[in-house]
């Protein structure tokens, strides 16, 4: 009886572990046609306290003159001498299902020689897509997460004061029509990281959950899903059921190394073959002792006798004892890194060891060096 209970408990734990590894397919990909659209515009920021573009920036002066002309004021660009305005580029991202009246977050960046955008307000600026059409209008006070003040050669600066944001500062004028279905017959699910095994598992999980063979993996990235005729009128409900299908994706063995920051990230189950690792340090130091040689009996040796500066150099070699590590065939990268850390091996040396293990053909994973 006790044996049966232990066996049942082990099976339950294994089932929980398997369920923990399964994730929704919406977290590993998206429906084809779901994409954001970049919007860009040119604008003018006013209200700056003398930190705007200088008079050398002709584009800013011309922009001010053009803005005033819209209010029936004729001003020659050469007569504009204000440093309270700055020419900026305005960028935003249009969501795939944005509707007229929706608000977008806006980023504003200086394109002239303005010192700071603190306290400025963006004048109405149209935002265009790659096709040249206006999809949103941006306007509003800037939010700058920094400042810069200078006087008499002294400068105090925090963060980057020539970049600002306007939360909800753009209003959508027209949306983008996105048809995620292929003529209403099917949809294509695209994996974020193409993999044949994961694509096959996704198709099998969809067919198993929905109870009918609707999904077919076309390649390592795309899974074509047929839409049942009875559910075409309510496509949103059908895609909701598809997105919430759970699957256990296949993972590629990777070890990521960032030499600039000394960071090593690896999957805990990345395997290494039987390999011996030896790491030692050789410290060479050159020490110079400067002394002065004083002559004896100066009165008897005659003129021309003087003190001489003598440099005595020596070379010290300090070779620490090398430590050997032997990794068995069942070890992982996590085991190796843990062993090296236990003997106080620094991160730079661990990176060198992992690269050497990869060169020896014992690391069965893709080594990504950033």
GROMACS .gro file of C-alpha atoms in nm:
model
  370
    1UNK     CA    1   0.000   0.000   0.000
    2UNK     CA    2   0.282   0.238   0.094
    3UNK     CA    3   0.463   0.152  -0.229
    4UNK     CA    4   0.152   0.233  -0.431
    5UNK     CA    5   0.113   0.569  -0.255
    6UNK     CA    6   0.478   0.658  -0.320
    7UNK     CA    7   0.441   0.563  -0.687
    8UNK     CA    8   0.128   0.776  -0.716
    9UNK     CA    9   0.300   1.072  -0.551
   10UNK     CA   10   0.596   1.046  -0.788
   11UNK     CA   11   0.362   1.037  -1.089
   12UNK     CA   12   0.176   1.342  -0.957
   13UNK     CA   13   0.499   1.535  -0.913
   14UNK     CA   14   0.610   1.438  -1.264
   15UNK     CA   15   0.276   1.555  -1.401
   16UNK     CA   16   0.309   1.890  -1.224
   17UNK     CA   17   0.662   1.931  -1.360
   18UNK     CA   18   0.540   1.862  -1.712
   19UNK     CA   19   0.252   2.106  -1.671
   20UNK     CA   20   0.490   2.369  -1.539
   21UNK     CA   21   0.701   2.345  -1.855
   22UNK     CA   22   0.396   2.390  -2.080
   23UNK     CA   23   0.313   2.748  -2.181
   24UNK     CA   24   0.047   2.914  -2.393
   25UNK     CA   25   0.127   2.935  -2.760
   26UNK     CA   26   0.045   3.308  -2.754
   27UNK     CA   27   0.363   3.351  -2.546
   28UNK     CA   28   0.589   3.197  -2.812
   29UNK     CA   29   0.447   3.356  -3.127
   30UNK     CA   30   0.166   3.554  -3.285
   31UNK     CA   31  -0.089   3.544  -3.563
   32UNK     CA   32   0.053   3.654  -3.899
   33UNK     CA   33  -0.055   4.008  -3.982
   34UNK     CA   34  -0.024   4.131  -3.624
   35UNK     CA   35   0.234   4.407  -3.648
   36UNK     CA   36   0.284   4.761  -3.528
   37UNK     CA   37   0.344   5.050  -3.767
   38UNK     CA   38   0.608   5.317  -3.713
   39UNK     CA   39   0.500   5.681  -3.737
   40UNK     CA   40   0.736   5.975  -3.777
   41UNK     CA   41   0.687   6.349  -3.793
   42UNK     CA   42   0.868   6.682  -3.773
   43UNK     CA   43   0.765   6.938  -3.517
   44UNK     CA   44   0.852   7.249  -3.323
   45UNK     CA   45   0.889   7.275  -2.945
   46UNK     CA   46   0.830   7.618  -2.792
   47UNK     CA   47   0.840   7.766  -2.442
   48UNK     CA   48   1.203   7.681  -2.369
   49UNK     CA   49   1.389   7.908  -2.127
   50UNK     CA   50   1.670   8.007  -2.361
   51UNK     CA   51   1.783   7.645  -2.408
   52UNK     CA   52   1.649   7.600  -2.762
   53UNK     CA   53   1.826   7.605  -3.098
   54UNK     CA   54   2.067   7.887  -3.166
   55UNK     CA   55   2.034   8.140  -3.447
   56UNK     CA   56   2.278   7.934  -3.652
   57UNK     CA   57   2.005   7.671  -3.706
   58UNK     CA   58   1.830   7.793  -4.021
   59UNK     CA   59   1.578   7.508  -4.019
   60UNK     CA   60   1.441   7.618  -3.681
   61UNK     CA   61   1.414   7.981  -3.788
   62UNK     CA   62   1.236   7.881  -4.108
   63UNK     CA   63   0.999   7.654  -3.910
   64UNK     CA   64   0.906   7.943  -3.679
   65UNK     CA   65   0.842   8.170  -3.977
   66UNK     CA   66   0.623   7.904  -4.143
   67UNK     CA   67   0.426   7.851  -3.823
   68UNK     CA   68   0.358   8.223  -3.786
   69UNK     CA   69   0.248   8.248  -4.149
   70UNK     CA   70  -0.042   8.016  -4.072
   71UNK     CA   71  -0.171   8.285  -3.838
   72UNK     CA   72  -0.147   8.556  -4.106
   73UNK     CA   73   0.182   8.691  -3.978
   74UNK     CA   74   0.460   8.749  -4.227
   75UNK     CA   75   0.804   8.723  -4.070
   76UNK     CA   76   1.129   8.674  -4.259
   77UNK     CA   77   1.325   8.374  -4.132
   78UNK     CA   78   1.640   8.584  -4.094
   79UNK     CA   79   1.458   8.810  -3.848
   80UNK     CA   80   1.387   8.524  -3.607
   81UNK     CA   81   1.639   8.534  -3.323
   82UNK     CA   82   1.463   8.337  -3.048
   83UNK     CA   83   1.632   8.063  -2.845
   84UNK     CA   84   1.303   7.954  -2.691
   85UNK     CA   85   1.218   7.707  -2.970
   86UNK     CA   86   1.373   7.386  -3.096
   87UNK     CA   87   1.325   7.167  -3.403
   88UNK     CA   88   1.241   6.808  -3.308
   89UNK     CA   89   1.154   6.473  -3.459
   90UNK     CA   90   0.840   6.305  -3.326
   91UNK     CA   91   0.800   5.926  -3.329
   92UNK     CA   92   0.521   5.693  -3.223
   93UNK     CA   93   0.406   5.336  -3.278
   94UNK     CA   94   0.061   5.262  -3.419
   95UNK     CA   95  -0.091   4.940  -3.288
   96UNK     CA   96  -0.240   4.701  -3.545
   97UNK     CA   97  -0.598   4.752  -3.426
   98UNK     CA   98  -0.591   5.122  -3.339
   99UNK     CA   99  -0.911   5.314  -3.402
  100UNK     CA  100  -0.968   5.688  -3.460
  101UNK     CA  101  -0.958   5.871  -3.129
  102UNK     CA  102  -0.715   5.634  -2.959
  103UNK     CA  103  -0.418   5.789  -2.778
  104UNK     CA  104  -0.055   5.702  -2.853
  105UNK     CA  105   0.260   5.764  -2.653
  106UNK     CA  106   0.503   5.997  -2.829
  107UNK     CA  107   0.881   6.035  -2.816
  108UNK     CA  108   1.035   6.373  -2.901
  109UNK     CA  109   1.404   6.415  -2.989
  110UNK     CA  110   1.599   6.729  -3.072
  111UNK     CA  111   1.754   6.758  -3.419
  112UNK     CA  112   1.925   7.095  -3.367
  113UNK     CA  113   2.169   7.232  -3.113
  114UNK     CA  114   1.921   7.279  -2.830
  115UNK     CA  115   2.071   7.230  -2.485
  116UNK     CA  116   1.752   7.112  -2.313
  117UNK     CA  117   1.383   7.053  -2.384
  118UNK     CA  118   1.275   7.102  -2.022
  119UNK     CA  119   0.955   7.306  -1.994
  120UNK     CA  120   0.875   7.292  -2.367
  121UNK     CA  121   0.547   7.223  -2.545
  122UNK     CA  122   0.515   7.046  -2.877
  123UNK     CA  123   0.314   7.237  -3.137
  124UNK     CA  124   0.066   7.032  -3.342
  125UNK     CA  125   0.270   6.789  -3.556
  126UNK     CA  126   0.131   6.536  -3.807
  127UNK     CA  127   0.269   6.182  -3.785
  128UNK     CA  128   0.308   5.991  -4.109
  129UNK     CA  129   0.368   5.628  -4.197
  130UNK     CA  130   0.599   5.492  -4.466
  131UNK     CA  131   0.329   5.544  -4.730
  132UNK     CA  132   0.324   5.920  -4.662
  133UNK     CA  133  -0.027   5.929  -4.514
  134UNK     CA  134  -0.106   6.104  -4.185
  135UNK     CA  135  -0.233   5.860  -3.923
  136UNK     CA  136  -0.203   6.066  -3.602
  137UNK     CA  137  -0.158   6.418  -3.469
  138UNK     CA  138   0.076   6.492  -3.177
  139UNK     CA  139   0.073   6.787  -2.940
  140UNK     CA  140   0.125   6.862  -2.572
  141UNK     CA  141   0.371   6.947  -2.293
  142UNK     CA  142   0.694   6.750  -2.277
  143UNK     CA  143   0.802   6.523  -1.995
  144UNK     CA  144   1.182   6.527  -1.964
  145UNK     CA  145   1.351   6.297  -1.715
  146UNK     CA  146   1.657   6.517  -1.675
  147UNK     CA  147   1.802   6.866  -1.692
  148UNK     CA  148   2.107   7.066  -1.794
  149UNK     CA  149   2.213   7.402  -1.659
  150UNK     CA  150   2.535   7.584  -1.743
  151UNK     CA  151   2.681   7.918  -1.640
  152UNK     CA  152   3.030   8.059  -1.659
  153UNK     CA  153   3.168   7.730  -1.786
  154UNK     CA  154   3.006   7.522  -1.510
  155UNK     CA  155   2.768   7.250  -1.629
  156UNK     CA  156   2.524   7.045  -1.423
  157UNK     CA  157   2.345   6.772  -1.615
  158UNK     CA  158   2.122   6.477  -1.527
  159UNK     CA  159   2.023   6.206  -1.774
  160UNK     CA  160   1.954   6.315  -2.135
  161UNK     CA  161   1.762   6.645  -2.150
  162UNK     CA  162   1.728   6.656  -2.531
  163UNK     CA  163   1.490   6.358  -2.541
  164UNK     CA  164   1.137   6.383  -2.404
  165UNK     CA  165   0.809   6.196  -2.401
  166UNK     CA  166   0.441   6.286  -2.415
  167UNK     CA  167   0.228   6.008  -2.263
  168UNK     CA  168  -0.087   5.982  -2.471
  169UNK     CA  169   0.027   6.286  -2.668
  170UNK     CA  170  -0.093   6.172  -3.012
  171UNK     CA  171  -0.449   6.112  -3.130
  172UNK     CA  172  -0.516   5.854  -3.400
  173UNK     CA  173  -0.691   6.005  -3.703
  174UNK     CA  174  -0.725   5.686  -3.904
  175UNK     CA  175  -0.660   5.323  -3.819
  176UNK     CA  176  -0.488   5.048  -4.012
  177UNK     CA  177  -0.699   4.769  -4.161
  178UNK     CA  178  -0.541   4.437  -4.062
  179UNK     CA  179  -0.690   4.113  -4.193
  180UNK     CA  180  -0.525   3.831  -4.001
  181UNK     CA  181  -0.718   3.564  -4.191
  182UNK     CA  182  -0.635   3.432  -4.536
  183UNK     CA  183  -0.960   3.524  -4.714
  184UNK     CA  184  -1.151   3.401  -4.412
  185UNK     CA  185  -1.040   3.041  -4.470
  186UNK     CA  186  -0.742   3.009  -4.237
  187UNK     CA  187  -0.492   3.191  -4.020
  188UNK     CA  188  -0.117   3.143  -3.988
  189UNK     CA  189   0.050   3.125  -3.649
  190UNK     CA  190   0.415   3.239  -3.660
  191UNK     CA  191   0.669   3.131  -3.399
  192UNK     CA  192   0.899   3.395  -3.252
  193UNK     CA  193   1.191   3.149  -3.272
  194UNK     CA  194   1.157   2.910  -3.568
  195UNK     CA  195   1.198   2.546  -3.475
  196UNK     CA  196   1.065   2.237  -3.652
  197UNK     CA  197   1.006   2.043  -3.331
  198UNK     CA  198   0.815   2.325  -3.166
  199UNK     CA  199   0.608   2.385  -3.479
  200UNK     CA  200   0.506   2.020  -3.490
  201UNK     CA  201   0.419   2.024  -3.120
  202UNK     CA  202   0.206   2.338  -3.162
  203UNK     CA  203   0.010   2.182  -3.447
  204UNK     CA  204  -0.043   1.862  -3.249
  205UNK     CA  205  -0.152   2.053  -2.937
  206UNK     CA  206  -0.406   2.260  -3.133
  207UNK     CA  207  -0.555   1.950  -3.297
  208UNK     CA  208  -0.570   1.769  -2.963
  209UNK     CA  209  -0.730   2.058  -2.774
  210UNK     CA  210  -0.986   2.154  -3.039
  211UNK     CA  211  -1.066   1.790  -3.112
  212UNK     CA  212  -1.030   1.813  -3.490
  213UNK     CA  213  -0.737   1.827  -3.733
  214UNK     CA  214  -0.723   2.196  -3.813
  215UNK     CA  215  -0.353   2.281  -3.775
  216UNK     CA  216  -0.065   2.180  -4.000
  217UNK     CA  217   0.297   2.286  -3.960
  218UNK     CA  218   0.409   2.434  -4.292
  219UNK     CA  219   0.771   2.493  -4.194
  220UNK     CA  220   0.985   2.573  -3.889
  221UNK     CA  221   0.806   2.904  -3.835
  222UNK     CA  222   0.449   2.892  -3.963
  223UNK     CA  223   0.154   2.675  -3.860
  224UNK     CA  224  -0.152   2.708  -4.082
  225UNK     CA  225  -0.481   2.674  -3.893
  226UNK     CA  226  -0.804   2.618  -4.086
  227UNK     CA  227  -1.108   2.807  -3.959
  228UNK     CA  228  -1.421   2.587  -3.928
  229UNK     CA  229  -1.709   2.725  -4.129
  230UNK     CA  230  -1.930   2.735  -3.819
  231UNK     CA  231  -1.681   2.962  -3.639
  232UNK     CA  232  -1.592   3.207  -3.916
  233UNK     CA  233  -1.863   3.448  -3.804
  234UNK     CA  234  -1.702   3.464  -3.456
  235UNK     CA  235  -1.334   3.464  -3.545
  236UNK     CA  236  -1.230   3.635  -3.221
  237UNK     CA  237  -1.366   3.352  -3.006
  238UNK     CA  238  -1.192   3.095  -3.225
  239UNK     CA  239  -0.855   3.273  -3.203
  240UNK     CA  240  -0.898   3.307  -2.825
  241UNK     CA  241  -0.929   2.930  -2.798
  242UNK     CA  242  -0.624   2.883  -3.020
  243UNK     CA  243  -0.404   3.127  -2.827
  244UNK     CA  244  -0.477   2.957  -2.495
  245UNK     CA  245  -0.363   2.613  -2.610
  246UNK     CA  246  -0.073   2.492  -2.395
  247UNK     CA  247   0.238   2.337  -2.546
  248UNK     CA  248   0.585   2.245  -2.428
  249UNK     CA  249   0.827   2.414  -2.669
  250UNK     CA  250   1.158   2.258  -2.757
  251UNK     CA  251   1.462   2.450  -2.642
  252UNK     CA  252   1.793   2.482  -2.818
  253UNK     CA  253   2.101   2.450  -2.605
  254UNK     CA  254   2.266   2.792  -2.584
  255UNK     CA  255   2.530   2.954  -2.368
  256UNK     CA  256   2.531   3.335  -2.385
  257UNK     CA  257   2.847   3.520  -2.285
  258UNK     CA  258   2.880   3.896  -2.248
  259UNK     CA  259   3.248   3.975  -2.216
  260UNK     CA  260   3.190   4.346  -2.154
  261UNK     CA  261   2.990   4.287  -1.837
  262UNK     CA  262   3.128   3.945  -1.746
  263UNK     CA  263   2.787   3.777  -1.763
  264UNK     CA  264   2.732   3.408  -1.839
  265UNK     CA  265   2.379   3.275  -1.897
  266UNK     CA  266   2.320   2.910  -1.981
  267UNK     CA  267   2.038   2.663  -1.954
  268UNK     CA  268   2.069   2.442  -1.651
  269UNK     CA  269   2.054   2.126  -1.862
  270UNK     CA  270   2.319   2.217  -2.123
  271UNK     CA  271   2.542   1.910  -2.139
  272UNK     CA  272   2.919   1.884  -2.162
  273UNK     CA  273   3.119   1.576  -2.246
  274UNK     CA  274   3.396   1.431  -2.034
  275UNK     CA  275   3.664   1.695  -2.025
  276UNK     CA  276   3.951   1.803  -1.799
  277UNK     CA  277   3.986   2.170  -1.716
  278UNK     CA  278   4.301   2.319  -1.568
  279UNK     CA  279   4.321   2.686  -1.478
  280UNK     CA  280   4.624   2.858  -1.326
  281UNK     CA  281   4.756   3.211  -1.278
  282UNK     CA  282   5.106   3.334  -1.352
  283UNK     CA  283   5.195   3.669  -1.199
  284UNK     CA  284   5.509   3.847  -1.322
  285UNK     CA  285   5.619   4.171  -1.152
  286UNK     CA  286   5.925   4.387  -1.214
  287UNK     CA  287   6.051   4.579  -0.913
  288UNK     CA  288   6.309   4.859  -0.942
  289UNK     CA  289   6.506   4.989  -0.643
  290UNK     CA  290   6.670   5.326  -0.696
  291UNK     CA  291   6.987   5.388  -0.489
  292UNK     CA  292   7.262   5.648  -0.489
  293UNK     CA  293   7.632   5.547  -0.495
  294UNK     CA  294   7.840   5.787  -0.288
  295UNK     CA  295   8.220   5.800  -0.364
  296UNK     CA  296   8.469   5.761  -0.081
  297UNK     CA  297   8.771   5.987  -0.014
  298UNK     CA  298   8.661   6.265  -0.247
  299UNK     CA  299   8.957   6.484  -0.150
  300UNK     CA  300   9.208   6.219  -0.263
  301UNK     CA  301   9.041   6.117  -0.589
  302UNK     CA  302   9.042   6.468  -0.732
  303UNK     CA  303   8.799   6.672  -0.943
  304UNK     CA  304   8.516   6.517  -1.149
  305UNK     CA  305   8.409   6.277  -0.880
  306UNK     CA  306   8.030   6.285  -0.814
  307UNK     CA  307   7.745   6.076  -0.682
  308UNK     CA  308   7.585   5.824  -0.922
  309UNK     CA  309   7.220   5.716  -0.926
  310UNK     CA  310   7.193   5.337  -0.964
  311UNK     CA  311   6.875   5.148  -1.056
  312UNK     CA  312   6.862   4.786  -0.939
  313UNK     CA  313   6.582   4.585  -1.102
  314UNK     CA  314   6.459   4.239  -1.023
  315UNK     CA  315   6.191   4.019  -1.172
  316UNK     CA  316   5.954   3.834  -0.937
  317UNK     CA  317   5.753   3.540  -1.072
  318UNK     CA  318   5.461   3.418  -0.864
  319UNK     CA  319   5.296   3.109  -1.009
  320UNK     CA  320   4.999   2.987  -0.814
  321UNK     CA  321   4.919   2.621  -0.788
  322UNK     CA  322   4.702   2.506  -1.076
  323UNK     CA  323   4.372   2.346  -0.994
  324UNK     CA  324   4.239   2.065  -1.211
  325UNK     CA  325   3.873   1.988  -1.270
  326UNK     CA  326   3.741   1.673  -1.435
  327UNK     CA  327   3.381   1.686  -1.556
  328UNK     CA  328   3.209   1.351  -1.593
  329UNK     CA  329   3.002   1.270  -1.900
  330UNK     CA  330   2.674   1.337  -1.716
  331UNK     CA  331   2.770   1.689  -1.599
  332UNK     CA  332   2.611   2.010  -1.717
  333UNK     CA  333   2.737   2.364  -1.765
  334UNK     CA  334   2.567   2.457  -1.439
  335UNK     CA  335   2.770   2.191  -1.257
  336UNK     CA  336   3.095   2.316  -1.409
  337UNK     CA  337   3.023   2.681  -1.331
  338UNK     CA  338   2.922   2.592  -0.977
  339UNK     CA  339   3.247   2.402  -0.924
  340UNK     CA  340   3.455   2.689  -1.060
  341UNK     CA  341   3.270   2.940  -0.845
  342UNK     CA  342   3.326   2.724  -0.539
  343UNK     CA  343   3.702   2.762  -0.576
  344UNK     CA  344   3.663   3.139  -0.626
  345UNK     CA  345   3.728   3.150  -1.000
  346UNK     CA  346   3.633   3.494  -1.131
  347UNK     CA  347   3.383   3.545  -1.410
  348UNK     CA  348   3.643   3.639  -1.671
  349UNK     CA  349   3.824   3.309  -1.619
  350UNK     CA  350   3.495   3.117  -1.634
  351UNK     CA  351   3.424   3.278  -1.973
  352UNK     CA  352   3.768   3.175  -2.099
  353UNK     CA  353   3.715   2.820  -1.973
  354UNK     CA  354   3.377   2.788  -2.145
  355UNK     CA  355   3.523   2.911  -2.473
  356UNK     CA  356   3.806   2.661  -2.440
  357UNK     CA  357   3.559   2.379  -2.365
  358UNK     CA  358   3.363   2.475  -2.676
  359UNK     CA  359   3.681   2.476  -2.884
  360UNK     CA  360   3.759   2.128  -2.749
  361UNK     CA  361   3.424   2.003  -2.879
  362UNK     CA  362   3.296   1.914  -2.534
  363UNK     CA  363   3.028   2.182  -2.505
  364UNK     CA  364   2.713   2.061  -2.681
  365UNK     CA  365   2.547   2.398  -2.720
  366UNK     CA  366   2.560   2.710  -2.930
  367UNK     CA  367   2.805   2.959  -2.782
  368UNK     CA  368   2.679   3.317  -2.827
  369UNK     CA  369   2.938   3.586  -2.754
  370UNK     CA  370   2.798   3.937  -2.719
   0.00000   0.00000   0.00000
